[in-house]
Tab-separated table of C-alpha atoms in Angstrom:
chain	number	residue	atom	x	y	z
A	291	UNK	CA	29.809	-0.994	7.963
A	292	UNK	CA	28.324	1.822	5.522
A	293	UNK	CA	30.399	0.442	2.710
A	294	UNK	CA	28.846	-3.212	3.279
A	295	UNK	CA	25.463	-1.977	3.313
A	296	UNK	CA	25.450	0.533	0.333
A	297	UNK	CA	28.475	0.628	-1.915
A	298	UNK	CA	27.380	3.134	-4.325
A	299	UNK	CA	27.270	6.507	-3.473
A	300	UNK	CA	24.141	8.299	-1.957
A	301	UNK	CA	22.617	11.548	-0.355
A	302	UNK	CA	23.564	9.583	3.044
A	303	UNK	CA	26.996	8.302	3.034
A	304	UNK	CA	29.447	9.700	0.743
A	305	UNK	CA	32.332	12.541	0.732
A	306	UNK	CA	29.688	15.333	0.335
A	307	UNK	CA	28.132	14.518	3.727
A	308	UNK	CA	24.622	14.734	3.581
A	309	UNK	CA	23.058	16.217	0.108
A	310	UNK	CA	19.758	16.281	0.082
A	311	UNK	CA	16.553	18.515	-0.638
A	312	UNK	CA	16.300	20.008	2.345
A	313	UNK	CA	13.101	22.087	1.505
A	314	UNK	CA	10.962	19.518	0.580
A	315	UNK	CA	12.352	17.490	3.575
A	316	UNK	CA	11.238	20.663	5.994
A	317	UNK	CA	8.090	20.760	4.315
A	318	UNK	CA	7.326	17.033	4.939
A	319	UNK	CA	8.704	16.827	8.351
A	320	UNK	CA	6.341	19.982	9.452
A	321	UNK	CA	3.757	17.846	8.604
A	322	UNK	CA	4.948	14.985	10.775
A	323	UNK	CA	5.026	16.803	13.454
A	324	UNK	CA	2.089	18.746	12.837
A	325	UNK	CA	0.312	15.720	12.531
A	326	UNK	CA	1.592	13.758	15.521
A	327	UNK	CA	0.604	16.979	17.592
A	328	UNK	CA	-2.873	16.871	16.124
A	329	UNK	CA	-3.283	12.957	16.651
A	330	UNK	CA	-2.305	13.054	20.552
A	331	UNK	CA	-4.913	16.189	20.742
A	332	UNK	CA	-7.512	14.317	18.992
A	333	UNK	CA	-7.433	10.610	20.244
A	334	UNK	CA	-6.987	11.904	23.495
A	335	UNK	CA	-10.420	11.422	25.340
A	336	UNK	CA	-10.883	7.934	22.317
A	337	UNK	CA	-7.592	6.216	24.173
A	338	UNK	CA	-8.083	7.476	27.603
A	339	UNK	CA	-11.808	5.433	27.409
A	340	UNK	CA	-10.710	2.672	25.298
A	341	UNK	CA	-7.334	1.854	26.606
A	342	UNK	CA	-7.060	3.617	30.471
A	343	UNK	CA	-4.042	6.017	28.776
A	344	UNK	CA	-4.569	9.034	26.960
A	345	UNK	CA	-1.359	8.957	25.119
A	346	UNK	CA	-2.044	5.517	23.889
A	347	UNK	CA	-2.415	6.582	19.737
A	348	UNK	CA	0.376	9.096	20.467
A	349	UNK	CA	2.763	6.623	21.455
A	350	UNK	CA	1.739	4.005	18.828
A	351	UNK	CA	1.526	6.628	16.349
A	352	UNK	CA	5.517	7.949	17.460
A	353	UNK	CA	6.411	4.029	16.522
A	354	UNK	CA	4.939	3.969	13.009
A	355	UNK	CA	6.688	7.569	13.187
A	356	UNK	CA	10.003	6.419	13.583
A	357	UNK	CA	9.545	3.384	11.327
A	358	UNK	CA	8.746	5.740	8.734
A	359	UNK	CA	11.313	7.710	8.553
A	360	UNK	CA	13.557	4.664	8.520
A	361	UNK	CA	11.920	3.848	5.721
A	362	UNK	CA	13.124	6.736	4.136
A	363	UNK	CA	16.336	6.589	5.462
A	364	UNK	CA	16.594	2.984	3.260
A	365	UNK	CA	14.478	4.388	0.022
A	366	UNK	CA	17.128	7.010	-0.024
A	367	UNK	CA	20.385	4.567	-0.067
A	368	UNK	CA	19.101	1.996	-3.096
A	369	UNK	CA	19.622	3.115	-6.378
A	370	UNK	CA	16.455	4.304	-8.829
A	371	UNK	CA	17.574	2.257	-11.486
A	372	UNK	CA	17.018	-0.751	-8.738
A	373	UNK	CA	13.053	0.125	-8.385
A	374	UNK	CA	13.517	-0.252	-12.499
A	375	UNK	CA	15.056	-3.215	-12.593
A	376	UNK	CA	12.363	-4.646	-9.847
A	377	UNK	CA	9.155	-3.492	-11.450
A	378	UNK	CA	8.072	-6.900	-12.434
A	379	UNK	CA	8.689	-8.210	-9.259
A	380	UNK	CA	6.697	-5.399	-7.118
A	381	UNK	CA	3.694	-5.666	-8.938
A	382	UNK	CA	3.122	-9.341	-8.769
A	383	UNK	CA	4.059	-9.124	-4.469
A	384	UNK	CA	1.031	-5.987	-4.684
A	385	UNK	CA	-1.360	-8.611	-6.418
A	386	UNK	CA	0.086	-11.311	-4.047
A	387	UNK	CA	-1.083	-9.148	-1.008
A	388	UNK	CA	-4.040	-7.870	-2.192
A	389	UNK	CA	-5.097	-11.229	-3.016
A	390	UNK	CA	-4.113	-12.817	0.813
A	391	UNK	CA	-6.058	-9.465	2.325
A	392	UNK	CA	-9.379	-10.622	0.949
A	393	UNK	CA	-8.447	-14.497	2.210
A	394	UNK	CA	-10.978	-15.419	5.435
A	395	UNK	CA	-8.540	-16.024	7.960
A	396	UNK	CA	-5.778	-13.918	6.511
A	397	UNK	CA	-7.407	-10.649	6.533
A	398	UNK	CA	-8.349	-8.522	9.231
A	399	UNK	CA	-11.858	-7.249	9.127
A	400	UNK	CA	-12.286	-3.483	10.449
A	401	UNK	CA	-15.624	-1.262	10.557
A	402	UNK	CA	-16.914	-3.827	7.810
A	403	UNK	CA	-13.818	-3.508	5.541
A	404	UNK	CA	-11.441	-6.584	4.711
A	405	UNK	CA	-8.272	-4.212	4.064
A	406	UNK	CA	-5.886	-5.289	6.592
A	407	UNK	CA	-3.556	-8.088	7.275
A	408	UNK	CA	-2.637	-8.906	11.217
A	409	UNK	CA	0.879	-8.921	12.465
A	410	UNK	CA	0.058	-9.537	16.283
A	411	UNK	CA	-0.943	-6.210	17.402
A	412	UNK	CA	0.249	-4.189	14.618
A	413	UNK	CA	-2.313	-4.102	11.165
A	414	UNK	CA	-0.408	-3.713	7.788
A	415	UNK	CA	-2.691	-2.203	4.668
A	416	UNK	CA	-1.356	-3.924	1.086
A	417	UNK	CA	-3.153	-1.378	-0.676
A	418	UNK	CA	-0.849	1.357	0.395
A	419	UNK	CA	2.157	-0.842	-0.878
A	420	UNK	CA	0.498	-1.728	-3.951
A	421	UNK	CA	-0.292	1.784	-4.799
A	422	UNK	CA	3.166	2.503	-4.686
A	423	UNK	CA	4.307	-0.530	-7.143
A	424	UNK	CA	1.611	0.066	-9.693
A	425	UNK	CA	3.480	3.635	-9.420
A	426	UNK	CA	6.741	1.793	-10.037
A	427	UNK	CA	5.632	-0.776	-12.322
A	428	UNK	CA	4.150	2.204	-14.799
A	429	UNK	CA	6.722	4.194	-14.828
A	430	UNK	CA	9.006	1.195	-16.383
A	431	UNK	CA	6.571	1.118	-18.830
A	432	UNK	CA	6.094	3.874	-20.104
A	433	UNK	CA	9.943	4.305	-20.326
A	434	UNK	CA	10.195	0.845	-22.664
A	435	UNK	CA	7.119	1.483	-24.510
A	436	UNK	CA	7.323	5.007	-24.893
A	437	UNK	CA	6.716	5.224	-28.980
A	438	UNK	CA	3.390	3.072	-28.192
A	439	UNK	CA	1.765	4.462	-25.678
A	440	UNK	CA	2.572	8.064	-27.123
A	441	UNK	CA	1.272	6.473	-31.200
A	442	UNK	CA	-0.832	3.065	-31.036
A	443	UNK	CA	-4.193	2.280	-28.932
A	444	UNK	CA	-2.997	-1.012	-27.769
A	445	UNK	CA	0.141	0.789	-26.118
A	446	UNK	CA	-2.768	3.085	-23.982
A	447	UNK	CA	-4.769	0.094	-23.394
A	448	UNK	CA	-1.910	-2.596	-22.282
A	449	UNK	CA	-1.388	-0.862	-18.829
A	450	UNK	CA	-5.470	-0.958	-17.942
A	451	UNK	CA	-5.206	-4.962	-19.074
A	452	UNK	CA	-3.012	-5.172	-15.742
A	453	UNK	CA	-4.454	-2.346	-13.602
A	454	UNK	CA	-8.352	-3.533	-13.617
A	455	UNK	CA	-7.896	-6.931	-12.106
A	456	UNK	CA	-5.595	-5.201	-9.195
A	457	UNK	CA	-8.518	-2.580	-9.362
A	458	UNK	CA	-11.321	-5.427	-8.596
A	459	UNK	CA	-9.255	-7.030	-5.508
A	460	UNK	CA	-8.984	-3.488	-4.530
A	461	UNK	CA	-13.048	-3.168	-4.739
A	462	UNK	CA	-13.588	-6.620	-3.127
A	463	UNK	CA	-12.442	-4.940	0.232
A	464	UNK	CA	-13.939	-2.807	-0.484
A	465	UNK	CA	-11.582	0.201	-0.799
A	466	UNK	CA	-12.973	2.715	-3.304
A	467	UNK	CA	-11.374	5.173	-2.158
A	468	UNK	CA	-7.560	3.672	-3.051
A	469	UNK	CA	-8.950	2.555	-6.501
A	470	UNK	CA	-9.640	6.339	-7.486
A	471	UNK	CA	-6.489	7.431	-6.016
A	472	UNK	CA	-4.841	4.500	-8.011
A	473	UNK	CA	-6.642	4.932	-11.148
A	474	UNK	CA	-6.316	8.636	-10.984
A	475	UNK	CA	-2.290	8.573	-10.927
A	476	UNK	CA	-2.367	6.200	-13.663
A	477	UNK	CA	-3.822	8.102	-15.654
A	478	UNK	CA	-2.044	11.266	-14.882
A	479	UNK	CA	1.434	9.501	-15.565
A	480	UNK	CA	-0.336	8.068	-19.094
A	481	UNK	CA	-1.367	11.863	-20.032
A	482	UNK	CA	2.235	12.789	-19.195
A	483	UNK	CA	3.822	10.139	-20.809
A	484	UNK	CA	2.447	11.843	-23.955
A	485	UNK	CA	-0.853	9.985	-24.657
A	486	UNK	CA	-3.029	12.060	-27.020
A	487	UNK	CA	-5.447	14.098	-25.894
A	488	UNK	CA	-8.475	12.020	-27.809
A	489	UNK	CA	-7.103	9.198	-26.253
A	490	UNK	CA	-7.259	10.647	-23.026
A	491	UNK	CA	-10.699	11.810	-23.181
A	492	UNK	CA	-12.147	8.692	-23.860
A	493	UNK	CA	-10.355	7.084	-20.576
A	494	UNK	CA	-11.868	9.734	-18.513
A	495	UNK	CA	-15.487	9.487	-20.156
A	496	UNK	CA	-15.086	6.037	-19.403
A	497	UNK	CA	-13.407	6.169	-16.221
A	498	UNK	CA	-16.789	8.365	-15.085
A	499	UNK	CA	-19.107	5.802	-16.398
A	500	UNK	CA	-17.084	3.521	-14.554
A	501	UNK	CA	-17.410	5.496	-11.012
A	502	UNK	CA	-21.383	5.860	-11.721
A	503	UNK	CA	-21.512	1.868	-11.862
A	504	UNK	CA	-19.568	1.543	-8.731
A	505	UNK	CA	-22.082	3.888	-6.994
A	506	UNK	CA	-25.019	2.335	-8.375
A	507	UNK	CA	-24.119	-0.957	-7.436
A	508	UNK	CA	-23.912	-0.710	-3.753
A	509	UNK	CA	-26.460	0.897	-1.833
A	510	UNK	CA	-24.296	2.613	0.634
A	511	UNK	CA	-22.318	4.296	-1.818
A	512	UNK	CA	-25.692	5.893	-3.012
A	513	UNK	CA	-26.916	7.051	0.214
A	514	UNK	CA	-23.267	8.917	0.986
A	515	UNK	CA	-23.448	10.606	-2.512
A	516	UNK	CA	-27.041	11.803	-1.734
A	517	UNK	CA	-26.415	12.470	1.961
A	518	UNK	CA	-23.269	14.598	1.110
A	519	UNK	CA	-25.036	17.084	-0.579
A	520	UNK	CA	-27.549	17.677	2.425
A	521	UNK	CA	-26.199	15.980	5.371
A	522	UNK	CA	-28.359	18.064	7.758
A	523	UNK	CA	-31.365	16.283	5.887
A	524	UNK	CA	-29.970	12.986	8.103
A	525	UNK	CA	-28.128	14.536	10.648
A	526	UNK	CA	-28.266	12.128	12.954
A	527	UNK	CA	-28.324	8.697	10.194
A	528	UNK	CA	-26.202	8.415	6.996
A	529	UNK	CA	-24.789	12.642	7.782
A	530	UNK	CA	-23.570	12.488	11.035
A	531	UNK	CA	-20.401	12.016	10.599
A	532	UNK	CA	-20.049	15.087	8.080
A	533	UNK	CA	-22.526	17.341	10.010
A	534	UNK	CA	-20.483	16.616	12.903
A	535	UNK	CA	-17.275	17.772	11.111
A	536	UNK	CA	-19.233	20.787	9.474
A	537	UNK	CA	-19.495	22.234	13.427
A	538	UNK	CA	-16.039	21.454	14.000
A	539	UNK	CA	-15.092	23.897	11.083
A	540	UNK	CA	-17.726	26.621	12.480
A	541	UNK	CA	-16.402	26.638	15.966
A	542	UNK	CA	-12.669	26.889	14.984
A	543	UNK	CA	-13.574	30.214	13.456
A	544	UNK	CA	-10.828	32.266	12.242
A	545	UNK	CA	-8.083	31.350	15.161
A	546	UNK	CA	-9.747	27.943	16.491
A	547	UNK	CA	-10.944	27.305	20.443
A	548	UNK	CA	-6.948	26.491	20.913
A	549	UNK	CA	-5.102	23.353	20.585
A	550	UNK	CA	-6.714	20.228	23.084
A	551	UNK	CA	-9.828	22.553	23.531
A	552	UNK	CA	-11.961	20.490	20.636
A	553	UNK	CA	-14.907	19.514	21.764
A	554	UNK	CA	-15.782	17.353	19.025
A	555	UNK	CA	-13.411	15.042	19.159
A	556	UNK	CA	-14.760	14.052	22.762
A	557	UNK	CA	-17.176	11.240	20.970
A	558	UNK	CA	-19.258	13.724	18.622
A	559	UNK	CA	-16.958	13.195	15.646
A	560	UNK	CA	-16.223	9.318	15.057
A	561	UNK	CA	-12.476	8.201	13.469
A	562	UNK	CA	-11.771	12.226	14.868
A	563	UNK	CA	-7.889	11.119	14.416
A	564	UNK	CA	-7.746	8.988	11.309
A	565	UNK	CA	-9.938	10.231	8.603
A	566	UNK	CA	-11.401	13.172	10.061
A	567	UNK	CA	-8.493	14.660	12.074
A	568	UNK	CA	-8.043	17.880	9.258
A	569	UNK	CA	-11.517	19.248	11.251
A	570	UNK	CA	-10.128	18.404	14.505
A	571	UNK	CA	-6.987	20.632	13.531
A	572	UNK	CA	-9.819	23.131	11.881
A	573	UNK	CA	-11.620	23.112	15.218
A	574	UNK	CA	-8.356	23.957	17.488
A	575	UNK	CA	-6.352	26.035	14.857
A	576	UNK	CA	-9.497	28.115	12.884
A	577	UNK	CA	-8.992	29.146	9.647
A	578	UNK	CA	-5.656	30.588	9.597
A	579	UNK	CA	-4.339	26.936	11.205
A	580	UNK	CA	-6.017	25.000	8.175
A	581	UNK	CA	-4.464	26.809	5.416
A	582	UNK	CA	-1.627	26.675	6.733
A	583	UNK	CA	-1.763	23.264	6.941
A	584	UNK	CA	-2.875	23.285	3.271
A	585	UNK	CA	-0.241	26.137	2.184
A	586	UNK	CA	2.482	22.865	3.541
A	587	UNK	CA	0.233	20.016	1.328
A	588	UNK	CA	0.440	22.595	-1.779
A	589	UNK	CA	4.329	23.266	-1.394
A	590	UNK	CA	4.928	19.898	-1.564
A	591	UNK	CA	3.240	18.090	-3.467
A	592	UNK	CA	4.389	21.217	-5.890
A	593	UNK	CA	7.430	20.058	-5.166
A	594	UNK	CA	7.408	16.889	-6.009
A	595	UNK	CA	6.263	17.650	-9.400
A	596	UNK	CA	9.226	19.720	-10.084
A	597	UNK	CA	11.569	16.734	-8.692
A	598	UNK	CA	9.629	15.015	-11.687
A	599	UNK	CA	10.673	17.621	-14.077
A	600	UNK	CA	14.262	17.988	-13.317
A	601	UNK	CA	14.585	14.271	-13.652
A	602	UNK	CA	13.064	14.763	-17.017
A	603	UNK	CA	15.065	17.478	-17.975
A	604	UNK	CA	18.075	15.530	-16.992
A	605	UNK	CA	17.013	12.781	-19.375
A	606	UNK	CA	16.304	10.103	-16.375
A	607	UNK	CA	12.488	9.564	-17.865
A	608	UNK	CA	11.901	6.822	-15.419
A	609	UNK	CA	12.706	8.936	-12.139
A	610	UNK	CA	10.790	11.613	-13.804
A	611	UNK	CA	7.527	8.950	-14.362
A	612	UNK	CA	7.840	7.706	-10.757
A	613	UNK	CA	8.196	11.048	-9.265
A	614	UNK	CA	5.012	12.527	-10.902
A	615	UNK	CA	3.024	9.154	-10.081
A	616	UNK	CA	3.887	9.604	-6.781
A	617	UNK	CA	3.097	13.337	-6.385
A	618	UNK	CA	-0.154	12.535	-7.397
A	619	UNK	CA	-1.122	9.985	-4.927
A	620	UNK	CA	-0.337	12.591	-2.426
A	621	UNK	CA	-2.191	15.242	-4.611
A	622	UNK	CA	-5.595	12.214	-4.679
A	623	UNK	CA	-5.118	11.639	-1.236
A	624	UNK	CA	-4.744	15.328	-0.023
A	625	UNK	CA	-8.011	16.443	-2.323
A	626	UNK	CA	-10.275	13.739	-1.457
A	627	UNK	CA	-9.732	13.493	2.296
A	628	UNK	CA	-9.608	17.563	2.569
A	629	UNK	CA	-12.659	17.180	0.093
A	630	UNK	CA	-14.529	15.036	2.225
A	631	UNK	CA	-14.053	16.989	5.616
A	632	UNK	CA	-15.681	20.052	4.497
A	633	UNK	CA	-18.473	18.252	2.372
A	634	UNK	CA	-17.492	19.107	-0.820
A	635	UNK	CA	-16.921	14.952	-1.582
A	636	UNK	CA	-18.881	12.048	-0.673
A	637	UNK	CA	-17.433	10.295	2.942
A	638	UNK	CA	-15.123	8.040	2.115
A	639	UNK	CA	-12.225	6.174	4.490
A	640	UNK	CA	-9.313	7.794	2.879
A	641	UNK	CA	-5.761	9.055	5.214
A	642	UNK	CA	-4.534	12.268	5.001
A	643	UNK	CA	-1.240	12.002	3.990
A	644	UNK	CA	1.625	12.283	6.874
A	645	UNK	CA	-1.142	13.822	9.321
A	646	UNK	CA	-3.824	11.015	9.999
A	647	UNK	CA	-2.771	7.826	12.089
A	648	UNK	CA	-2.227	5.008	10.657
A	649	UNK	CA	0.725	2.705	10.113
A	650	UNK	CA	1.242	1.596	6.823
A	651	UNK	CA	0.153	4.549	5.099
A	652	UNK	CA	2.511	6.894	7.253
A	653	UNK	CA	5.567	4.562	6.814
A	654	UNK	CA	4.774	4.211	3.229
A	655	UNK	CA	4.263	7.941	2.775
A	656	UNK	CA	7.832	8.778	4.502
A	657	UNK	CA	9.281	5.536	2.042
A	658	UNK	CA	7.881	7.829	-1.038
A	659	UNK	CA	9.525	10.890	0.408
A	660	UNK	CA	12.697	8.722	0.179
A	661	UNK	CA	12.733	7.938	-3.164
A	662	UNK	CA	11.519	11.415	-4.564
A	663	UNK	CA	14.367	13.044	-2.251
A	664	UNK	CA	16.661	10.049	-4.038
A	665	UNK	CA	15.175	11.035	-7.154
A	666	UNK	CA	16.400	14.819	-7.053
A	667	UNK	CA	19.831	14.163	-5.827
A	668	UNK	CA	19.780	11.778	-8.915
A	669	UNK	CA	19.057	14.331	-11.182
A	670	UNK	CA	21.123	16.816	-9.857
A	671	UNK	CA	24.235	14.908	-9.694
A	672	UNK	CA	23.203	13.626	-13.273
A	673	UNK	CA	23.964	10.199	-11.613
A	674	UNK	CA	22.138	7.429	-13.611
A	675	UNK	CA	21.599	10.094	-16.894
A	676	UNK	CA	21.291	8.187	-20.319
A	677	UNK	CA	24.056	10.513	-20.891
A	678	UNK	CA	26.470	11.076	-18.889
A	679	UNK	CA	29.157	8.119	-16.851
A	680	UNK	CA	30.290	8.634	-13.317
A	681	UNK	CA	33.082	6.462	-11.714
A	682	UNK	CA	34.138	6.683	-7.917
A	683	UNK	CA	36.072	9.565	-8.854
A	684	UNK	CA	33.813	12.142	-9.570
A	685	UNK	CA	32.503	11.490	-5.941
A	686	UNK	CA	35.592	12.014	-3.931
A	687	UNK	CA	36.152	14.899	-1.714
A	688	UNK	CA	37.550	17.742	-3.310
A	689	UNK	CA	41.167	18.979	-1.816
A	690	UNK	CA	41.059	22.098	-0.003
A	691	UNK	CA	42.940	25.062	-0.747
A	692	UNK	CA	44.988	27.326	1.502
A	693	UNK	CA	43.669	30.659	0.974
């Protein structure tokens, strides 16, 4: 059955048994659980009003759980150079969704935002997907332009000729919040796909001018970059939200009140287990609890960068691309949601990677662990190396010897 499904060999089925990177798979599954015992804590009193049972999120969040790390049970058995080959073809399906999202009738419209398609009960968000392909897409590129992007201004500017228009559907949510992260780990993988430093400097300069637009152009974006920086000056207006997660960071302390013991999560703190649910774990864990919890983000998203450099070092440049890009949508995810629940960032409806609920962008955060755990074994068997050929043979169990 194996053999039908995946004929190559891979960290799952193969003569070795299972040969993976087991520390960066602890370190992500510590925060799967961690998170799923922080979301039935803090959408505990939300489901028991809402829905009549207080493990309601728990058990749909347990679901999205296990499709997740089926997810990454698949991303691990295909091939990188298959996500090469398919680059084309995963960028035009993330402008294909993005563009059916924003369709009346298609999308699903949730506190204001069109950024969800319906599938009966279940809510699927393309702009976690499409993250992920413009990911894909760029790494290709900068593996077949490499000599261009690296020499000529047109080889730096091709990539933004495809990623503004995806960056305007993404706006016409609006979702500001997943253009940054987007933007942001596009132009990470540029800088490290050897774009000069000049170059570079313009594209943030302009990238800032950009951002001040945005803000400028929509009133509410205004009032949560002013309110930020004194949220008790509208406590109960544009800060609540904030100066509600503030006191859930003062009463956690140094130890927290103990886990189920928040109190702000009992209606004080709105979207307590989605975007806000780091200051629910603040509240019940204290200070020693959070960084913790941030200790686990740092080791690995830390990690992931060094899967990117052994790729590179191992000459498979497009593992190495994808596996940076991808480390730093966790690392823009992680800063601004972490950013935003202890006021240091304006409020802004971003997940938490592998901790907040939320289907697609758990199941798509597992799918990335997938390929960056495919990516390692890749590089460390040298399988798919520019150069260095493996047959069947080099895979086969090695005979045992009578000692």
């Amino acid at each position: 059955m194996f053999n039908a499904i995946k004929p190559y060999p891979s960290p799952l089925i193969g003569n070795r048994g299972i040969d993976i990177d087991f520390p960066m798979l602890a370190g992500c599954l510590a925060l799967l659980g961690l998170g799923l015992v922080m979301i039935t804590s803090a959408s505990s009193e939300v489901a028991a009003a809402q829905t009549g049972n207080t493990l309601y999120n728990m058990v749909r969040h347990l679901i999205y759980l296990v499709l997740g790390l089926g997810a990454c049970g698949v991303t691990l058995l295909i091939p990188i150079a298959t996500w090469q080959r398919m680059g084309w073809i995963l960028l035009a399906g993330a402008f294909g969704l993005l563009f059916m999202v924003i369709v009346p009738g298609i999308g699903r419209e949730v506190n204001g935002s069109m950024r969800w398609i319906g599938f009966g009960a279940f809510n699927v968000q393309p702009s976690e997907l499409a993250k992920v392909f413009v990911v894909i897409f760029l790494a290709g590129y900068l593996v077949r332009r490499q000599t261009e992007v690296r020499e000529t201004w047109m080889g730096f500017f091709k990539p933004f000729i495809v990623l503004m228009p995806m960056a305007v559907l993404l706006l016409m949510e609006p979702d500001f919040g997943a253009t940054v992260v987007m933007m942001g780990a596009a132009a990470a993988m540029l800088f490290l796909g050897g774009v000069g430093l000049f170059r570079f400097a313009l594209m943030v300069v302009l990238a800032v001018g950009a951002v001040f637009v945005l803000v400028q152009a929509q009133p509410y974006r205004m009032a949560r970059l002013i309110t930020f920086t004194d949220p008790w000056s509208d406590q109960f207006g544009s800060g609540y939200q904030l100066t509600q997660a503030l006191i859930a960071f003062g009463r956690g302390e140094w130890f927290g009140v103990g886990l189920g013991n928040s109190v702000q999560k009992q209606f004080y703190l709105p979207e307590a287990h989605t975007d806000f649910v780091f200051s629910v774990l603040a509240e019940e864990l204290g200070v020693v609890g959070s960084l913790c919890t941030v200790a686990l983000f740092v080791f690995v998203c830390i990690r992931g960068m060094y899967i990117g450099l052994w790729a590179e070092r191992s000459k498979q440049f497009f593992a190495a691309y994808m596996a940076y890009g991808l480390s730093f949508l966790w690392i823009g995810q992680f800063l601004i949601n972490i950013g935003v629940n202890v006021g240091l960032l304006p409020t802004k409806g971003l997940t938490l990677p592998f901790l907040s609920y939320g289907g697609s962008s758990l199941v798509i955060c597992c799918a990335c662990l997938g390929l960056l755990l495919r990516i390692e074994w890749e590089s460390r068997t040298h399988l798919g190396s520019e150069e260095v050929e493996f047959t069947e043979k080099d895979f086969a169990e090695e005979p045992r010897h009578a000692r």
